[in-house]
Tab-separated table of C-alpha atoms in Angstrom:
chain	number	residue	atom	x	y	z
A	1	MET	CA	-45.012	33.191	-65.288
A	2	GLU	CA	-46.807	31.122	-63.049
A	3	ALA	CA	-45.817	28.493	-66.743
A	4	ILE	CA	-41.600	29.486	-66.548
A	5	ARG	CA	-41.441	29.250	-62.993
A	6	LYS	CA	-42.476	24.831	-63.282
A	7	GLN	CA	-40.646	24.887	-65.797
A	8	ALA	CA	-37.688	26.532	-64.582
A	9	SER	CA	-38.098	23.817	-61.121
A	10	ARG	CA	-37.780	20.856	-63.339
A	11	PHE	CA	-34.867	22.505	-64.985
A	12	ARG	CA	-33.466	22.471	-61.896
A	13	GLU	CA	-34.822	18.848	-60.969
A	14	GLN	CA	-33.250	17.397	-63.357
A	15	VAL	CA	-29.577	19.306	-63.342
A	16	ALA	CA	-29.689	17.910	-59.532
A	17	ARG	CA	-30.432	14.011	-60.704
A	18	GLN	CA	-27.607	15.463	-63.366
A	19	GLN	CA	-25.806	16.099	-60.345
A	20	GLN	CA	-26.672	13.564	-58.423
A	21	ALA	CA	-25.353	10.178	-60.664
A	22	VAL	CA	-22.421	12.049	-61.874
A	23	PHE	CA	-21.731	12.641	-58.134
A	24	LYS	CA	-22.579	8.447	-57.781
A	25	GLN	CA	-20.362	7.131	-60.626
A	26	PHE	CA	-17.281	9.735	-59.702
A	27	GLY	CA	-17.726	9.612	-56.050
A	28	GLY	CA	-16.507	5.961	-55.295
A	29	GLY	CA	-18.206	3.340	-54.140
A	30	GLY	CA	-19.223	2.158	-50.612
A	31	PHE	CA	-17.830	-0.465	-47.847
A	32	GLY	CA	-21.881	-1.663	-47.810
A	33	ALA	CA	-22.799	-1.915	-51.195
A	34	SER	CA	-23.661	1.567	-51.639
A	35	ASP	CA	-22.189	5.329	-53.281
A	36	THR	CA	-20.859	7.747	-51.929
A	37	ILE	CA	-20.116	10.847	-51.973
A	38	ILE	CA	-16.861	13.872	-51.056
A	39	THR	CA	-17.743	15.728	-48.436
A	40	ASP	CA	-14.592	16.658	-46.869
A	41	GLU	CA	-10.465	15.573	-47.367
A	42	ALA	CA	-10.900	13.994	-43.899
A	43	GLU	CA	-13.875	12.518	-44.777
A	44	LEU	CA	-12.204	11.148	-47.378
A	45	LYS	CA	-9.239	9.599	-45.636
A	46	GLN	CA	-11.904	8.228	-42.906
A	47	HIS	CA	-14.094	6.513	-45.051
A	48	GLN	CA	-11.378	5.761	-47.587
A	49	LYS	CA	-9.296	3.638	-44.014
A	50	LEU	CA	-12.814	2.449	-42.759
A	51	GLU	CA	-13.547	1.122	-46.327
A	52	LYS	CA	-10.518	-1.331	-46.491
A	53	LEU	CA	-10.370	-2.403	-43.077
A	54	TYR	CA	-13.711	-3.977	-43.609
A	55	ILE	CA	-12.635	-5.418	-46.537
A	56	SER	CA	-10.147	-6.749	-44.682
A	57	THR	CA	-11.784	-7.731	-41.688
A	58	ARG	CA	-13.859	-9.937	-44.596
A	59	THR	CA	-11.155	-11.424	-45.628
A	60	ALA	CA	-9.793	-12.990	-42.500
A	61	LYS	CA	-13.838	-14.187	-41.181
A	62	HIS	CA	-13.688	-15.961	-44.515
A	63	PHE	CA	-10.701	-17.700	-44.072
A	64	GLN	CA	-10.798	-18.621	-40.816
A	65	ARG	CA	-14.117	-20.036	-41.602
A	66	ASP	CA	-12.412	-21.810	-44.483
A	67	ILE	CA	-9.396	-23.201	-42.067
A	68	VAL	CA	-12.604	-24.322	-39.402
A	69	ARG	CA	-14.869	-26.285	-42.260
A	70	GLY	CA	-11.542	-27.894	-43.532
A	71	VAL	CA	-9.858	-29.161	-40.170
A	72	GLU	CA	-13.923	-30.023	-39.812
A	73	GLY	CA	-13.196	-32.288	-42.191
A	74	TYR	CA	-10.672	-33.504	-42.754
A	75	ILE	CA	-11.853	-34.525	-38.134
A	76	VAL	CA	-15.159	-36.699	-39.363
A	77	THR	CA	-12.387	-38.636	-42.869
A	78	GLY	CA	-9.929	-38.449	-39.819
A	79	SER	CA	-12.317	-40.267	-37.156
A	80	LYS	CA	-13.626	-43.110	-39.528
A	81	GLN	CA	-9.506	-43.704	-40.339
A	82	VAL	CA	-8.844	-44.695	-36.619
A	83	GLU	CA	-12.819	-46.384	-37.175
A	84	ILE	CA	-10.625	-48.592	-39.021
A	85	GLY	CA	-7.254	-49.326	-37.526
A	86	THR	CA	-8.490	-49.941	-34.841
A	87	LYS	CA	-10.060	-52.821	-36.385
A	88	LEU	CA	-7.713	-54.244	-37.675
A	89	SER	CA	-4.683	-53.789	-35.013
A	90	GLU	CA	-7.891	-55.496	-32.730
A	91	ASP	CA	-7.694	-58.553	-36.194
A	92	SER	CA	-4.041	-58.737	-35.681
A	93	LYS	CA	-4.093	-59.202	-31.811
A	94	LYS	CA	-7.209	-61.670	-32.397
A	95	TYR	CA	-4.929	-63.941	-34.662
A	96	GLY	CA	-1.819	-63.696	-33.025
A	97	SER	CA	-3.186	-64.368	-29.139
A	98	GLU	CA	-4.881	-67.472	-30.880
A	99	ASN	CA	-3.334	-69.153	-33.711
A	100	THR	CA	-0.068	-70.338	-33.900
A	101	CYS	CA	2.069	-71.722	-36.219
A	102	THR	CA	3.340	-76.051	-36.655
A	103	SER	CA	7.102	-74.681	-37.616
A	104	GLY	CA	7.069	-71.280	-34.668
A	105	ASN	CA	4.954	-68.509	-32.879
A	106	THR	CA	7.068	-65.967	-35.977
A	107	LEU	CA	3.801	-65.063	-37.500
A	108	SER	CA	1.851	-64.694	-34.061
A	109	LYS	CA	4.393	-62.233	-32.248
A	110	ALA	CA	4.643	-60.240	-35.571
A	111	ALA	CA	0.414	-60.006	-35.697
A	112	LEU	CA	1.241	-58.877	-31.832
A	113	SER	CA	3.395	-56.661	-32.120
A	114	PHE	CA	1.709	-55.176	-35.513
A	115	GLY	CA	-1.517	-55.198	-33.153
A	116	ARG	CA	-0.003	-52.904	-31.043
A	117	ALA	CA	1.947	-50.640	-32.543
A	118	ARG	CA	-1.769	-50.065	-34.943
A	119	ALA	CA	-3.728	-49.154	-31.811
A	120	GLN	CA	-1.119	-46.732	-30.060
A	121	MET	CA	-1.145	-45.486	-33.506
A	122	GLU	CA	-4.537	-44.659	-33.425
A	123	LYS	CA	-4.390	-44.761	-29.896
A	124	GLU	CA	-1.571	-40.503	-31.515
A	125	ARG	CA	-4.763	-39.681	-34.451
A	126	GLY	CA	-7.688	-39.849	-31.818
A	127	ASN	CA	-5.307	-36.884	-29.660
A	128	LEU	CA	-4.259	-35.869	-32.894
A	129	LEU	CA	-7.793	-34.871	-34.270
A	130	LYS	CA	-8.850	-33.868	-30.921
A	131	ALA	CA	-6.699	-31.309	-30.192
A	132	LEU	CA	-7.158	-29.930	-33.972
A	133	GLY	CA	-11.186	-29.736	-32.624
A	134	THR	CA	-10.682	-28.364	-28.876
A	135	GLN	CA	-7.526	-25.665	-30.060
A	136	VAL	CA	-8.144	-24.961	-33.650
A	137	THR	CA	-12.090	-25.347	-35.066
A	138	GLU	CA	-13.027	-23.564	-31.877
A	139	PRO	CA	-11.843	-20.559	-31.623
A	140	LEU	CA	-12.037	-19.784	-35.588
A	141	ARG	CA	-15.417	-20.329	-34.699
A	142	ALA	CA	-16.131	-18.499	-31.726
A	143	MET	CA	-14.514	-15.683	-33.518
A	144	VAL	CA	-16.079	-16.033	-36.490
A	145	MET	CA	-19.313	-15.682	-35.039
A	146	GLY	CA	-18.974	-13.318	-32.510
A	147	ALA	CA	-20.697	-10.743	-30.938
A	148	PRO	CA	-17.129	-8.524	-31.275
A	149	LEU	CA	-17.231	-8.887	-35.162
A	150	GLU	CA	-20.481	-8.390	-35.709
A	151	ASP	CA	-20.463	-5.259	-33.598
A	152	ALA	CA	-17.909	-3.576	-35.541
A	153	ARG	CA	-19.994	-4.684	-38.948
A	154	HIS	CA	-22.609	-3.067	-37.567
A	155	LEU	CA	-21.082	-0.530	-36.421
A	156	ALA	CA	-19.892	0.602	-40.370
A	157	GLN	CA	-23.128	-0.435	-42.228
A	158	ARG	CA	-24.693	2.418	-39.847
A	159	TYR	CA	-21.948	4.803	-40.887
A	160	ASP	CA	-21.920	4.053	-45.024
A	161	ARG	CA	-26.049	4.724	-44.081
A	162	LEU	CA	-25.708	7.834	-41.807
A	163	ARG	CA	-23.475	9.380	-45.797
A	164	GLN	CA	-25.685	7.829	-47.666
A	165	GLU	CA	-28.104	10.801	-46.020
A	166	VAL	CA	-25.371	12.991	-45.681
A	167	GLU	CA	-25.438	12.596	-49.821
A	168	SER	CA	-28.460	12.623	-49.962
A	169	GLN	CA	-29.191	15.885	-47.373
A	170	THR	CA	-26.158	17.882	-49.458
A	171	ILE	CA	-28.697	17.377	-52.643
A	172	GLU	CA	-31.392	19.292	-51.051
A	173	VAL	CA	-29.457	21.308	-49.250
A	174	SER	CA	-27.042	22.275	-52.666
A	175	LYS	CA	-31.511	22.820	-54.284
A	176	ARG	CA	-32.082	25.203	-52.112
A	177	GLN	CA	-29.602	27.495	-52.417
A	178	ALA	CA	-29.960	27.238	-56.215
A	179	ARG	CA	-34.026	28.918	-55.239
A	180	VAL	CA	-33.018	31.325	-52.874
A	181	ARG	CA	-30.685	32.373	-55.106
A	182	GLU	CA	-33.352	32.765	-57.612
A	183	MET	CA	-36.315	34.497	-55.155
A	184	PRO	CA	-34.331	35.208	-52.544
A	185	VAL	CA	-37.712	38.020	-50.889
A	186	TYR	CA	-39.020	34.334	-50.860
A	187	HIS	CA	-38.736	34.276	-46.064
A	188	GLU	CA	-40.138	30.449	-46.567
A	189	ASN	CA	-36.868	29.074	-48.570
A	190	ILE	CA	-34.891	31.036	-46.970
A	191	MET	CA	-35.870	29.458	-43.396
A	192	LYS	CA	-35.914	25.600	-45.109
A	193	LEU	CA	-32.173	26.140	-46.676
A	194	GLU	CA	-31.338	27.371	-42.400
A	195	ALA	CA	-32.899	24.358	-41.408
A	196	ALA	CA	-30.994	22.672	-44.288
A	197	GLU	CA	-27.985	22.962	-43.936
A	198	ASN	CA	-28.121	23.091	-40.100
A	199	LYS	CA	-29.751	19.472	-40.271
A	200	LEU	CA	-25.739	18.891	-42.849
A	201	GLN	CA	-23.711	19.664	-40.306
A	202	ASP	CA	-25.332	17.390	-38.036
A	203	LEU	CA	-25.877	14.855	-40.307
A	204	LYS	CA	-21.566	15.375	-40.776
A	205	SER	CA	-20.922	15.857	-36.767
A	206	ASN	CA	-22.459	11.604	-36.312
A	207	MET	CA	-20.917	11.190	-39.253
A	208	SER	CA	-17.402	11.890	-38.636
A	209	THR	CA	-17.967	10.777	-34.664
A	210	LEU	CA	-19.856	7.031	-36.164
A	211	GLY	CA	-16.408	6.609	-38.844
A	212	GLN	CA	-13.928	7.155	-35.754
A	213	GLU	CA	-15.743	4.667	-33.309
A	214	ALA	CA	-16.496	2.092	-36.229
A	215	ALA	CA	-12.927	2.352	-37.625
A	216	SER	CA	-11.238	2.023	-34.511
A	217	ALA	CA	-14.073	-1.141	-33.224
A	218	MET	CA	-12.946	-3.065	-37.225
A	219	ALA	CA	-9.140	-2.357	-36.045
A	220	ASN	CA	-9.390	-3.827	-33.508
A	221	ILE	CA	-11.492	-6.563	-34.286
A	222	GLU	CA	-8.314	-6.910	-37.723
A	223	VAL	CA	-5.925	-7.103	-35.193
A	224	GLN	CA	-7.140	-10.243	-33.172
A	225	GLN	CA	-7.986	-11.647	-36.112
A	226	GLN	CA	-4.305	-11.890	-37.722
A	227	ARG	CA	-3.496	-13.139	-33.973
A	228	LEU	CA	-5.421	-15.020	-33.437
A	229	THR	CA	-6.071	-17.298	-36.995
A	230	LEU	CA	-1.941	-17.369	-37.281
A	231	GLN	CA	-1.896	-18.632	-33.283
A	232	ARG	CA	-4.895	-21.404	-35.124
A	233	LEU	CA	-2.130	-22.484	-37.881
A	234	ILE	CA	0.850	-22.641	-35.359
A	235	ALA	CA	-1.406	-25.295	-32.833
A	236	MET	CA	-2.046	-26.731	-35.743
A	237	VAL	CA	1.566	-27.687	-37.367
A	238	GLU	CA	2.128	-28.669	-33.675
A	239	ALA	CA	-0.119	-30.648	-32.995
A	240	GLU	CA	0.638	-32.784	-36.640
A	241	ARG	CA	4.177	-32.417	-35.256
A	242	THR	CA	3.735	-33.821	-32.345
A	243	TYR	CA	1.210	-36.738	-33.968
A	244	HIS	CA	4.372	-38.010	-36.680
A	245	GLN	CA	7.058	-37.723	-33.909
A	246	GLN	CA	5.044	-40.454	-32.169
A	247	VAL	CA	3.864	-42.804	-35.589
A	248	LEU	CA	7.530	-41.940	-35.975
A	249	GLN	CA	8.949	-43.315	-32.470
A	250	ILE	CA	6.125	-46.350	-32.931
A	251	LEU	CA	7.321	-47.136	-36.932
A	252	GLU	CA	10.692	-47.425	-35.560
A	253	GLN	CA	9.810	-49.886	-32.612
A	254	LEU	CA	7.788	-51.917	-34.820
A	255	GLU	CA	10.794	-52.609	-37.701
A	256	SER	CA	12.805	-53.467	-35.644
A	257	GLU	CA	11.380	-55.997	-33.083
A	258	MET	CA	10.080	-57.143	-36.708
A	259	ILE	CA	14.025	-56.838	-38.488
A	260	SER	CA	15.418	-58.985	-35.467
A	261	GLU	CA	12.976	-61.549	-36.070
A	262	ARG	CA	13.593	-61.854	-39.495
A	263	GLN	CA	16.928	-61.880	-38.807
A	264	ARG	CA	16.301	-64.263	-36.104
A	265	ILE	CA	14.404	-66.735	-38.389
A	266	GLU	CA	17.047	-66.408	-41.613
A	267	ALA	CA	19.964	-66.643	-38.846
A	268	PRO	CA	22.320	-69.998	-40.120
A	269	ASN	CA	21.361	-72.817	-38.046
A	270	VAL	CA	24.978	-73.533	-37.439
A	271	ALA	CA	24.203	-73.476	-33.358
A	272	ASP	CA	22.317	-76.582	-32.837
A	273	ASN	CA	24.534	-79.372	-34.779
A	274	MET	CA	28.078	-77.855	-32.925
A	275	PRO	CA	29.666	-78.922	-30.102
A	276	PRO	CA	29.145	-77.550	-27.212
A	277	PRO	CA	31.711	-74.039	-26.942
A	278	PRO	CA	35.299	-74.725	-25.218
A	279	PRO	CA	35.477	-74.087	-21.207
A	280	TYR	CA	36.621	-70.599	-19.741
A	281	GLU	CA	38.611	-71.276	-16.988
A	282	GLU	CA	36.664	-68.603	-15.056
A	283	VAL	CA	34.314	-66.499	-16.856
A	284	ASN	CA	34.278	-63.992	-18.498
A	285	GLY	CA	38.752	-64.743	-17.890
A	286	VAL	CA	40.813	-66.398	-19.820
A	287	TYR	CA	40.585	-69.021	-21.675
A	288	ALA	CA	41.917	-72.650	-20.901
A	289	SER	CA	44.001	-74.267	-23.227
A	290	GLN	CA	43.022	-76.216	-25.595
A	291	THR	CA	42.960	-80.195	-25.443
A	292	GLN	CA	45.461	-81.935	-27.458
A	293	SER	CA	41.792	-82.956	-30.112
A	294	GLU	CA	40.168	-79.761	-30.490
A	295	SER	CA	42.761	-77.668	-33.318
A	296	THR	CA	42.541	-73.810	-34.487
A	297	ASP	CA	43.118	-71.937	-37.512
A	298	SER	CA	45.396	-69.382	-37.167
A	299	MET	CA	43.255	-65.854	-39.101
A	300	GLY	CA	44.830	-64.185	-35.834
A	301	TYR	CA	43.170	-61.182	-33.947
A	302	PHE	CA	40.688	-59.379	-36.080
A	303	LEU	CA	37.382	-57.349	-36.310
A	304	GLY	CA	33.913	-59.033	-37.511
A	305	GLU	CA	30.501	-57.041	-37.936
A	306	VAL	CA	27.063	-59.060	-36.413
A	307	MET	CA	25.876	-60.301	-39.418
A	308	TYR	CA	22.965	-61.827	-37.253
A	309	PRO	CA	21.742	-62.029	-33.376
A	310	TYR	CA	23.100	-64.480	-31.195
A	311	ASN	CA	22.480	-65.217	-27.713
A	312	GLY	CA	24.491	-67.901	-25.416
A	313	GLU	CA	23.110	-70.482	-24.213
A	314	SER	CA	25.197	-69.644	-20.729
A	315	ASP	CA	27.727	-67.558	-19.255
A	316	THR	CA	30.422	-69.073	-21.450
A	317	GLU	CA	28.644	-66.864	-24.207
A	318	LEU	CA	28.094	-64.219	-25.880
A	319	ASN	CA	24.841	-62.009	-27.043
A	320	LEU	CA	24.749	-60.454	-30.319
A	321	SER	CA	23.551	-58.284	-32.261
A	322	VAL	CA	22.850	-57.675	-35.571
A	323	GLY	CA	25.390	-54.665	-35.993
A	324	ASP	CA	27.995	-55.727	-33.096
A	325	TYR	CA	31.374	-55.422	-33.276
A	326	VAL	CA	33.994	-58.571	-32.125
A	327	VAL	CA	37.741	-58.576	-31.625
A	328	VAL	CA	38.045	-62.456	-33.133
A	329	ARG	CA	40.569	-63.434	-31.216
A	330	LYS	CA	40.419	-67.520	-31.781
A	331	VAL	CA	38.318	-69.289	-34.455
A	332	THR	CA	38.477	-73.465	-33.568
A	333	ASN	CA	37.500	-76.373	-36.055
A	334	SER	CA	34.654	-76.908	-34.326
A	335	GLY	CA	32.744	-73.218	-35.374
A	336	TRP	CA	33.111	-71.554	-32.518
A	337	ALA	CA	34.990	-68.480	-32.597
A	338	GLU	CA	36.146	-67.019	-29.480
A	339	GLY	CA	35.924	-62.632	-28.481
A	340	GLU	CA	35.459	-59.793	-27.759
A	341	CYS	CA	32.225	-57.417	-27.630
A	342	LYS	CA	30.988	-54.838	-25.660
A	343	GLY	CA	33.895	-55.294	-22.471
A	344	LYS	CA	32.242	-59.041	-22.765
A	345	ALA	CA	34.519	-62.139	-23.551
A	346	GLY	CA	32.637	-65.328	-25.128
A	347	TRP	CA	32.473	-68.139	-27.314
A	348	PHE	CA	29.878	-67.546	-30.754
A	349	PRO	CA	29.245	-69.325	-34.566
A	350	PHE	CA	31.698	-67.525	-36.547
A	351	ALA	CA	29.082	-67.890	-38.978
A	352	TYR	CA	27.294	-65.605	-37.455
A	353	ILE	CA	30.233	-62.860	-38.955
A	354	GLU	CA	31.942	-61.749	-41.066
A	355	ARG	CA	35.068	-60.170	-41.183
A	356	ARG	CA	35.535	-55.949	-41.568
A	357	GLU	CA	38.906	-54.357	-43.254
A	358	HIS	CA	38.408	-51.402	-42.497
A	359	VAL	CA	35.747	-50.874	-39.612
A	360	LEU	CA	35.730	-47.076	-37.986
A	361	ALA	CA	36.968	-45.562	-34.987
A	362	SER	CA	34.408	-45.083	-33.246
A	363	LYS	CA	32.288	-49.003	-33.926
A	364	ILE	CA	36.123	-49.945	-32.343
A	365	ALA	CA	35.446	-48.191	-29.161
A	366	GLU	CA	32.215	-49.682	-28.818
A	367	VAL	CA	33.850	-52.994	-29.195
A	368	PHE	CA	35.549	-52.304	-25.845
């Protein structure tokens, strides 16, 4: 009889182990690298919700960490580029201030302009790197390493361990129920079954409470992660945009200065070999009649576009910028032309403009 009881006990243990294996296989994997069983529908939903939250917050944490690492690498590389650019600007300004050519100081001016512009660009890049560090990496790093996230994750892991205890206790209750059914006369077995069932109920109650607490904490963390990450990405984009806008303005100004200098160099050197322009009766008034020796062509009034800049040497001469339009009223055989630009009349070298037959109405308005 004793041998039969021992054999039956071994069979029950074998069945319990097989049942546990089946539960682990079909009960679903847990977020804490554990396999758990399904107790009831409400608990299952709670478990699935917490599992999704755990996965979501973990993914967001990794994404935030990737952003921090990427921005930190960008800052390190950018800092080295700032050092190189600053050295280039210093060398350019040094050349511009210490070197002059016998044919003029055009290159020196260009070097100074380039050096100043480069220094401004590197300053803007430094501001960008500083903004990325304070507005992007520091808040995200604080979120990744902060206590709220770790506390919420610990709650979820405690819930997972408690769920495993419920699993083990459920198997224990099943085993004791089987023993009571086989040997109902043993009062000790009944007492142990009641104790096991009471313990199981306590574990389930604690698990439900802890699951709700963990789910609430994880949900709050998920919201914070989503909001903070989006805000930091927007801050990064805004910092980049501001930087590129400032650099664009610096480059446009530099380009304008260099093009103006190049146009001055390439302008026809005719004014130096020309006689003085005919006089005006009054500055910016109606020009005087020409002397008998001064002859003019008969081209009549027409519009001309300024191709080269010209700075007048007297009050009776016009200052012209490239792209301006001039109403040409008179052209002398000596190479001077008389006309009006931007409400001011005066003389200028005719070779500095080109005649235009068709001009936009907006450009004509600028002449007057």
